[in-house]
């Protein structure tokens, strides 16, 4: 009976079956290249008190020279489950990357998850490239 009532409330738009939540993210990403930049790394999502490891890969095309490693920390918004983190990400927002400190960026995937990350960059890299990253859960 309760399930039937909840189902009616959800279909009427008066309740949602799951609420979006926020998780914390830590990522180490290394990038290097000349013209085409390629990078990768790994990270951990902490969500509902559990840790979920993932890998990150990315590529950019444009002007890229050098190599760098960035240790990002931040938030993953709009999560309903840890698997929502997986997918391809592009820069979110109309204005491009949102600065959140040295090496700050805001990205969004097709699941509606928004990553707000910032962290210090170690190394020398000059880049005026367009690209994205892909996250895969381990």
Backbone as a chain_set.jsonl record, in Angstrom:
{"seq": "XXXXXXXXXXXXXXXXXXXXXXXXXXXXXXXXXXXXXXXXXXXXXXXXXXXXXXXXXXXXXXXXXXXXXXXXXXXXXXXXXXXXXXXXXXXXXXXXXXXXXXXXXXXXXXXXXXXXXXXXXXXXXXXXXXXXXXXXXX", "coords": {"N": [[0.822, -1.19, 0.0], [1.886, 1.297, 0.893], [3.966, 1.537, -0.962], [2.491, 1.812, -3.326], [1.222, 4.27, -2.904], [3.47, 5.95, -2.707], [4.432, 5.597, -5.316], [2.371, 6.846, -6.797], [2.666, 9.481, -5.869], [5.23, 10.065, -6.846], [4.841, 9.837, -9.642], [3.088, 11.937, -9.97], [4.716, 14.018, -9.575], [5.113, 14.953, -7.022], [6.87, 13.839, -5.258], [10.204, 12.543, -5.077], [11.981, 9.644, -6.13], [14.673, 9.224, -5.446], [17.007, 11.364, -3.946], [19.255, 13.787, -5.179], [22.691, 13.866, -4.306], [25.76, 15.003, -2.712], [29.144, 14.23, -3.272], [32.586, 13.732, -2.242], [35.636, 14.312, -4.021], [38.848, 13.187, -5.008], [41.599, 13.537, -7.092], [44.423, 12.591, -9.024], [46.039, 13.84, -11.731], [47.888, 13.524, -14.645], [49.392, 15.208, -17.326], [50.603, 15.638, -20.612], [52.33, 16.754, -23.595], [52.717, 17.712, -27.059], [51.305, 19.781, -29.175], [49.048, 17.841, -29.435], [47.584, 17.011, -26.474], [47.787, 14.548, -23.975], [46.452, 12.776, -21.263], [46.145, 11.233, -18.011], [44.979, 9.501, -15.075], [44.144, 8.738, -11.66], [41.584, 8.375, -9.172], [39.507, 8.929, -6.237], [36.217, 8.61, -5.215], [34.332, 9.717, -2.533], [31.456, 8.752, -1.083], [28.445, 8.693, 0.594], [29.781, 7.722, 2.85], [31.442, 5.705, 1.882], [34.254, 4.589, -0.107], [35.05, 4.911, -3.528], [37.003, 3.83, -6.062], [38.347, 5.206, -9.13], [39.275, 5.645, -12.61], [40.847, 8.101, -14.708], [40.877, 9.53, -17.897], [42.067, 11.519, -20.602], [42.078, 13.886, -23.343], [43.375, 16.521, -25.304], [43.101, 18.858, -27.953], [44.925, 21.166, -29.746], [46.918, 23.985, -28.898], [49.405, 22.773, -27.032], [52.083, 22.439, -24.899], [54.542, 20.804, -23.059], [54.516, 19.325, -19.723], [52.551, 18.297, -16.928], [51.445, 17.718, -13.558], [48.533, 17.483, -11.714], [46.956, 17.75, -8.622], [43.87, 17.294, -7.85], [41.12, 18.291, -5.805], [37.77, 18.22, -4.631], [34.241, 18.587, -5.237], [31.544, 16.399, -6.142], [28.611, 16.968, -7.615], [25.048, 16.387, -7.686], [24.758, 13.582, -7.525], [23.246, 10.384, -7.569], [23.878, 7.802, -7.336], [27.01, 6.001, -6.952], [27.861, 5.187, -9.5], [26.95, 7.157, -11.216], [28.993, 8.951, -11.53], [30.666, 8.064, -13.542], [31.579, 8.485, -17.006], [31.764, 10.721, -19.877], [33.178, 13.918, -19.687], [32.684, 17.405, -20.11], [33.6, 20.88, -20.272], [31.706, 22.76, -18.04], [29.014, 25.131, -18.053], [28.347, 28.368, -19.473], [30.475, 30.101, -19.799], [32.815, 28.651, -20.022], [35.626, 27.14, -18.408], [35.39, 27.339, -14.916], [37.051, 29.218, -12.66], [38.491, 27.979, -9.756], [40.527, 28.427, -8.068], [44.081, 27.703, -8.224], [44.555, 25.898, -11.092], [41.817, 25.286, -11.3], [38.587, 23.936, -12.17], [35.364, 23.344, -13.651], [33.321, 20.727, -14.489], [30.963, 18.791, -16.469], [28.933, 15.86, -16.865], [26.935, 13.594, -18.969], [25.092, 12.468, -17.252], [24.366, 14.488, -15.632], [26.002, 15.05, -13.54], [28.09, 17.238, -11.819], [31.376, 18.218, -11.593], [33.317, 19.975, -9.398], [36.375, 21.105, -9.172], [39.622, 21.755, -7.816], [43.111, 22.521, -7.571], [46.692, 22.378, -6.949], [49.081, 22.775, -9.573], [51.847, 20.964, -10.739], [54.812, 21.289, -12.449], [55.567, 22.257, -15.872], [53.528, 23.597, -18.192], [52.055, 24.821, -21.094], [49.05, 25.732, -22.4], [46.482, 25.999, -24.784], [44.134, 24.638, -25.435], [41.367, 22.536, -26.471], [39.369, 20.136, -24.925], [38.39, 17.085, -23.229], [37.484, 14.93, -20.449], [37.337, 11.482, -19.45], [35.741, 9.402, -17.17], [36.037, 6.307, -15.547], [34.653, 3.85, -13.526], [36.295, 1.741, -11.17]], "CA": [[0.0, 0.0, 0.0], [2.772, 2.459, 0.956], [4.673, 1.62, -2.246], [1.549, 2.32, -4.32], [1.036, 5.702, -2.634], [4.701, 6.619, -3.104], [4.458, 5.579, -6.778], [1.457, 7.882, -7.271], [3.271, 10.78, -5.579], [6.343, 10.253, -7.773], [4.318, 10.085, -10.991], [2.435, 13.243, -9.959], [5.733, 15.041, -9.386], [5.076, 15.452, -5.654], [7.963, 13.226, -4.509], [11.235, 11.973, -5.937], [12.395, 8.363, -5.586], [15.988, 9.404, -4.836], [17.449, 12.753, -3.95], [20.643, 13.967, -5.587], [23.567, 14.135, -3.172], [27.104, 15.507, -3.006], [30.258, 13.402, -2.839], [33.878, 14.408, -2.365], [36.472, 13.696, -5.042], [40.278, 13.485, -5.025], [42.122, 13.016, -8.357], [45.768, 12.964, -9.463], [45.975, 13.807, -13.2], [49.142, 13.901, -15.299], [49.141, 15.555, -18.724], [51.775, 16.089, -21.348], [52.148, 16.684, -25.034], [53.143, 18.747, -27.98], [50.145, 19.96, -30.05], [47.975, 17.028, -28.861], [47.876, 16.683, -25.083], [47.163, 13.322, -23.5], [46.64, 12.663, -19.831], [45.43, 10.193, -17.301], [45.201, 9.473, -13.643], [43.187, 7.967, -10.882], [41.008, 9.13, -8.076], [38.593, 8.264, -5.321], [34.977, 9.288, -4.841], [33.793, 9.356, -1.229], [30.016, 8.969, -1.226], [27.701, 7.98, 1.63], [30.709, 7.083, 3.768], [32.247, 4.663, 1.238], [35.225, 5.058, -1.1], [34.914, 4.257, -4.828], [38.115, 4.216, -6.933], [38.06, 5.374, -10.555], [40.376, 6.092, -13.457], [40.545, 9.278, -15.517], [41.69, 9.684, -19.104], [41.645, 12.707, -21.324], [42.865, 14.322, -24.483], [43.053, 17.857, -25.783], [43.661, 19.177, -29.263], [45.186, 22.595, -29.807], [48.276, 24.341, -28.537], [49.837, 22.218, -25.754], [53.512, 22.137, -24.828], [55.025, 20.557, -21.713], [53.916, 18.266, -18.913], [52.186, 18.738, -15.593], [50.636, 16.847, -12.702], [47.656, 18.272, -10.863], [46.24, 17.009, -7.584], [42.584, 17.958, -7.692], [40.144, 17.906, -4.794], [36.554, 18.985, -4.824], [32.926, 17.999, -5.005], [30.733, 15.856, -7.232], [27.233, 17.351, -7.331], [23.948, 15.716, -8.39], [24.918, 12.123, -7.525], [22.209, 9.534, -7.002], [24.62, 6.581, -7.031], [28.412, 6.183, -7.341], [28.003, 4.967, -10.935], [26.644, 8.394, -11.952], [30.245, 9.675, -11.76], [31.28, 7.574, -14.783], [31.139, 9.093, -18.247], [32.601, 11.736, -20.511], [32.944, 15.247, -19.13], [33.069, 18.603, -20.855], [33.565, 22.078, -19.438], [30.323, 23.142, -17.741], [28.736, 26.565, -17.967], [28.457, 29.103, -20.728], [31.731, 30.827, -19.894], [33.979, 27.77, -20.03], [36.105, 26.683, -17.102], [35.162, 28.242, -13.802], [38.242, 29.2, -11.811], [38.248, 27.675, -8.348], [41.871, 28.39, -7.517], [45.097, 27.269, -9.185], [44.156, 24.657, -11.751], [40.41, 25.016, -11.015], [37.741, 23.659, -13.316], [34.044, 22.78, -13.41], [32.989, 19.84, -15.599], [29.666, 18.131, -16.338], [28.724, 14.707, -17.75], [25.571, 13.42, -19.469], [24.236, 12.1, -16.123], [24.074, 15.699, -14.876], [26.958, 15.211, -12.449], [28.989, 18.38, -11.975], [32.591, 18.15, -10.803], [33.952, 21.256, -9.084], [37.691, 20.663, -8.728], [40.734, 22.697, -7.83], [44.326, 21.956, -7.011], [47.947, 22.922, -7.458], [49.709, 22.134, -10.732], [53.295, 20.825, -10.615], [55.376, 21.099, -13.783], [55.43, 23.388, -16.787], [52.692, 23.293, -19.35], [51.344, 25.943, -21.69], [47.985, 25.087, -23.157], [45.319, 26.721, -25.282], [43.548, 23.495, -26.128], [40.007, 22.134, -26.144], [39.325, 18.698, -24.71], [37.516, 16.614, -22.156], [37.994, 13.78, -19.732], [36.424, 10.367, -19.262], [35.907, 8.7, -15.888], [35.547, 4.94, -15.515], [34.717, 3.286, -12.184], [37.071, 0.484, -11.102]], "C": [[0.872, 1.263, 0.0], [3.519, 2.643, -0.358], [3.765, 2.186, -3.33], [1.334, 3.828, -4.146], [2.275, 6.481, -3.061], [4.805, 6.679, -4.626], [3.555, 6.642, -7.371], [2.033, 9.275, -7.028], [4.421, 11.075, -6.537], [5.827, 10.586, -9.159], [3.611, 11.435, -11.078], [3.435, 14.373, -9.773], [5.768, 15.606, -7.982], [6.157, 14.85, -4.771], [8.973, 12.699, -5.508], [11.725, 10.681, -5.315], [13.771, 8.426, -4.925], [16.374, 10.865, -4.956], [18.908, 12.806, -4.378], [21.46, 14.378, -4.371], [24.917, 14.633, -3.662], [28.122, 14.515, -2.47], [31.542, 14.206, -2.925], [34.774, 13.598, -3.295], [37.914, 14.138, -4.84], [40.858, 12.794, -6.251], [43.557, 13.48, -8.536], [45.783, 12.76, -10.973], [47.289, 14.308, -13.768], [48.865, 14.103, -16.775], [50.447, 15.989, -19.365], [51.505, 16.035, -22.835], [52.765, 17.846, -25.768], [52.088, 18.767, -29.071], [48.956, 19.17, -29.497], [48.387, 16.653, -27.445], [47.115, 15.441, -24.675], [47.44, 13.215, -22.011], [45.84, 11.523, -19.243], [45.74, 10.249, -15.833], [44.189, 8.594, -12.959], [42.706, 8.807, -9.72], [40.098, 8.275, -7.232], [37.399, 9.177, -5.072], [34.596, 8.794, -3.447], [32.331, 9.754, -1.234], [29.29, 8.091, -0.219], [28.618, 7.16, 2.534], [31.567, 5.974, 3.186], [33.146, 5.287, 0.183], [35.102, 4.218, -2.37], [36.057, 4.723, -5.737], [37.671, 4.334, -8.393], [39.323, 5.776, -11.292], [39.885, 7.259, -14.302], [41.449, 9.268, -16.732], [41.173, 10.899, -19.848], [42.578, 13.048, -22.456], [42.428, 15.734, -24.845], [43.743, 18.077, -27.121], [43.773, 20.69, -29.345], [46.632, 22.834, -29.441], [48.586, 23.817, -27.132], [51.318, 21.921, -25.84], [53.856, 21.915, -23.359], [54.332, 19.409, -21.037], [53.608, 18.821, -17.534], [51.43, 17.64, -14.87], [49.831, 17.752, -11.796], [46.961, 17.353, -9.874], [44.964, 17.783, -7.286], [41.834, 17.418, -6.475], [38.903, 18.743, -5.035], [35.311, 18.171, -4.562], [32.349, 17.447, -6.299], [29.283, 16.122, -6.854], [26.269, 16.517, -8.157], [24.125, 14.211, -8.498], [23.69, 11.453, -6.928], [22.809, 8.177, -6.622], [26.066, 6.805, -7.464], [28.634, 6.034, -8.848], [27.694, 6.189, -11.779], [27.901, 9.189, -12.283], [30.876, 9.302, -13.099], [30.725, 8.318, -15.996], [32.138, 10.096, -18.779], [32.188, 13.103, -19.998], [33.432, 16.318, -20.077], [33.008, 19.777, -19.889], [32.119, 22.506, -19.277], [30.192, 24.654, -17.712], [29.016, 27.267, -19.278], [29.819, 29.751, -20.9], [32.963, 29.952, -19.941], [34.352, 27.375, -18.62], [35.87, 27.755, -16.052], [36.357, 28.138, -12.867], [37.836, 28.945, -10.373], [39.577, 27.63, -7.626], [42.83, 27.947, -8.592], [44.673, 25.939, -9.789], [42.708, 24.307, -11.509], [39.594, 24.815, -12.271], [36.388, 23.14, -12.84], [33.644, 22.014, -14.662], [31.626, 19.2, -15.369], [29.581, 16.97, -17.31], [27.254, 14.595, -18.139], [24.597, 13.01, -18.373], [23.841, 13.31, -15.285], [25.0, 15.916, -13.692], [27.898, 16.365, -12.775], [30.17, 18.177, -11.038], [33.141, 19.553, -10.633], [35.281, 20.912, -8.433], [38.698, 21.8, -8.743], [41.949, 22.011, -7.222], [45.562, 22.55, -7.635], [48.512, 22.097, -8.6], [51.21, 22.12, -10.509], [53.844, 20.515, -11.997], [55.156, 22.335, -14.615], [54.631, 22.959, -17.999], [52.022, 24.581, -19.798], [50.291, 25.324, -22.591], [46.914, 26.093, -23.544], [44.541, 25.709, -26.106], [42.132, 23.244, -25.654], [39.999, 20.622, -25.985], [38.364, 18.347, -23.598], [38.166, 15.439, -21.471], [36.893, 12.731, -19.621], [36.767, 9.676, -17.962], [35.29, 7.321, -16.008], [35.718, 4.422, -14.08], [35.526, 1.989, -12.246], [36.328, -0.553, -10.322]], "O": [[0.64, 2.184, -0.783], [3.69, 3.77, -0.823], [4.221, 2.962, -4.17], [1.272, 4.568, -5.128], [2.169, 7.533, -3.692], [5.221, 7.7, -5.175], [3.927, 7.284, -8.353], [1.907, 10.155, -7.879], [4.573, 12.209, -6.993], [6.318, 11.52, -9.792], [3.543, 12.02, -12.159], [3.065, 15.547, -9.807], [6.392, 16.643, -7.758], [6.347, 15.302, -3.642], [8.631, 12.437, -6.661], [11.877, 10.609, -4.096], [14.003, 7.737, -3.932], [16.089, 11.514, -5.962], [19.706, 11.958, -3.979], [20.995, 15.134, -3.519], [25.183, 14.678, -4.863], [27.987, 14.017, -1.353], [31.593, 15.237, -3.596], [34.688, 12.371, -3.354], [38.182, 15.301, -4.541], [40.643, 11.597, -6.442], [43.88, 14.63, -8.238], [45.567, 11.647, -11.452], [47.751, 15.393, -13.414], [48.194, 13.289, -17.409], [51.287, 16.628, -18.73], [50.578, 15.365, -23.288], [53.258, 18.81, -25.183], [52.003, 17.807, -29.837], [47.948, 19.771, -29.124], [49.436, 16.04, -27.247], [45.934, 15.296, -24.991], [48.539, 13.53, -21.553], [44.977, 10.934, -19.895], [46.651, 10.954, -15.398], [43.477, 7.814, -13.59], [43.322, 9.801, -9.338], [39.933, 7.078, -7.463], [37.553, 10.358, -4.759], [34.544, 7.587, -3.209], [31.995, 10.931, -1.371], [29.498, 6.878, -0.185], [28.279, 6.046, 2.934], [32.346, 5.356, 3.912], [32.856, 6.357, -0.353], [35.055, 2.99, -2.315], [36.082, 5.884, -6.143], [36.743, 3.654, -8.831], [40.31, 6.193, -10.685], [38.693, 7.398, -14.577], [42.65, 9.026, -16.616], [40.002, 11.263, -19.742], [43.71, 12.57, -22.525], [41.258, 16.091, -24.707], [44.824, 17.548, -27.379], [42.819, 21.407, -29.045], [47.481, 21.968, -29.655], [48.083, 24.358, -26.148], [51.762, 21.227, -26.754], [53.509, 22.734, -22.508], [53.645, 18.613, -21.678], [54.308, 19.7, -17.033], [50.85, 16.749, -15.492], [50.369, 18.675, -11.184], [46.441, 16.302, -10.248], [44.974, 18.786, -6.573], [41.913, 16.23, -6.162], [38.98, 19.845, -5.58], [35.312, 17.213, -3.789], [32.62, 17.947, -7.391], [28.783, 15.561, -5.879], [26.637, 15.998, -9.211], [23.679, 13.615, -9.479], [23.16, 11.897, -5.909], [22.323, 7.496, -5.719], [26.333, 7.705, -8.261], [29.51, 6.692, -9.409], [28.12, 6.268, -12.931], [27.894, 10.007, -13.203], [31.545, 10.126, -13.722], [29.564, 8.727, -16.016], [33.212, 10.296, -18.211], [31.0, 13.408, -19.889], [34.449, 16.166, -20.753], [32.426, 19.67, -18.81], [31.384, 22.607, -20.26], [31.141, 25.367, -17.387], [29.824, 26.81, -20.086], [30.277, 29.934, -22.028], [34.076, 30.477, -19.903], [33.494, 27.285, -17.742], [36.125, 28.936, -16.286], [36.636, 27.061, -12.34], [36.95, 29.61, -9.837], [39.738, 26.871, -6.67], [42.445, 27.824, -9.755], [44.458, 24.966, -9.067], [42.373, 23.123, -11.509], [39.856, 25.429, -13.305], [36.281, 22.567, -11.756], [33.628, 22.569, -15.761], [31.175, 19.076, -14.23], [30.078, 17.053, -18.433], [26.425, 15.393, -17.701], [23.389, 13.183, -18.536], [23.07, 13.181, -14.334], [24.812, 16.857, -12.92], [28.434, 16.449, -13.88], [29.992, 17.988, -9.834], [33.404, 20.244, -11.618], [35.32, 20.479, -7.282], [38.628, 22.696, -9.584], [41.827, 21.051, -6.462], [45.507, 23.149, -8.709], [48.43, 20.869, -8.592], [51.793, 23.138, -10.135], [53.387, 19.576, -12.648], [54.628, 23.338, -14.135], [55.031, 22.058, -18.736], [51.49, 25.336, -18.984], [50.602, 24.492, -23.443], [46.497, 26.926, -22.739], [44.319, 25.891, -27.303], [41.74, 23.682, -24.573], [40.558, 19.905, -26.815], [37.626, 19.193, -23.094], [39.252, 15.0, -21.85], [35.701, 13.034, -19.686], [37.932, 9.397, -17.68], [34.173, 7.167, -16.501], [36.794, 4.542, -13.494], [35.46, 1.242, -13.222], [36.818, -1.67, -10.157]]}, "num_chains": 1, "name": "protein.A"}
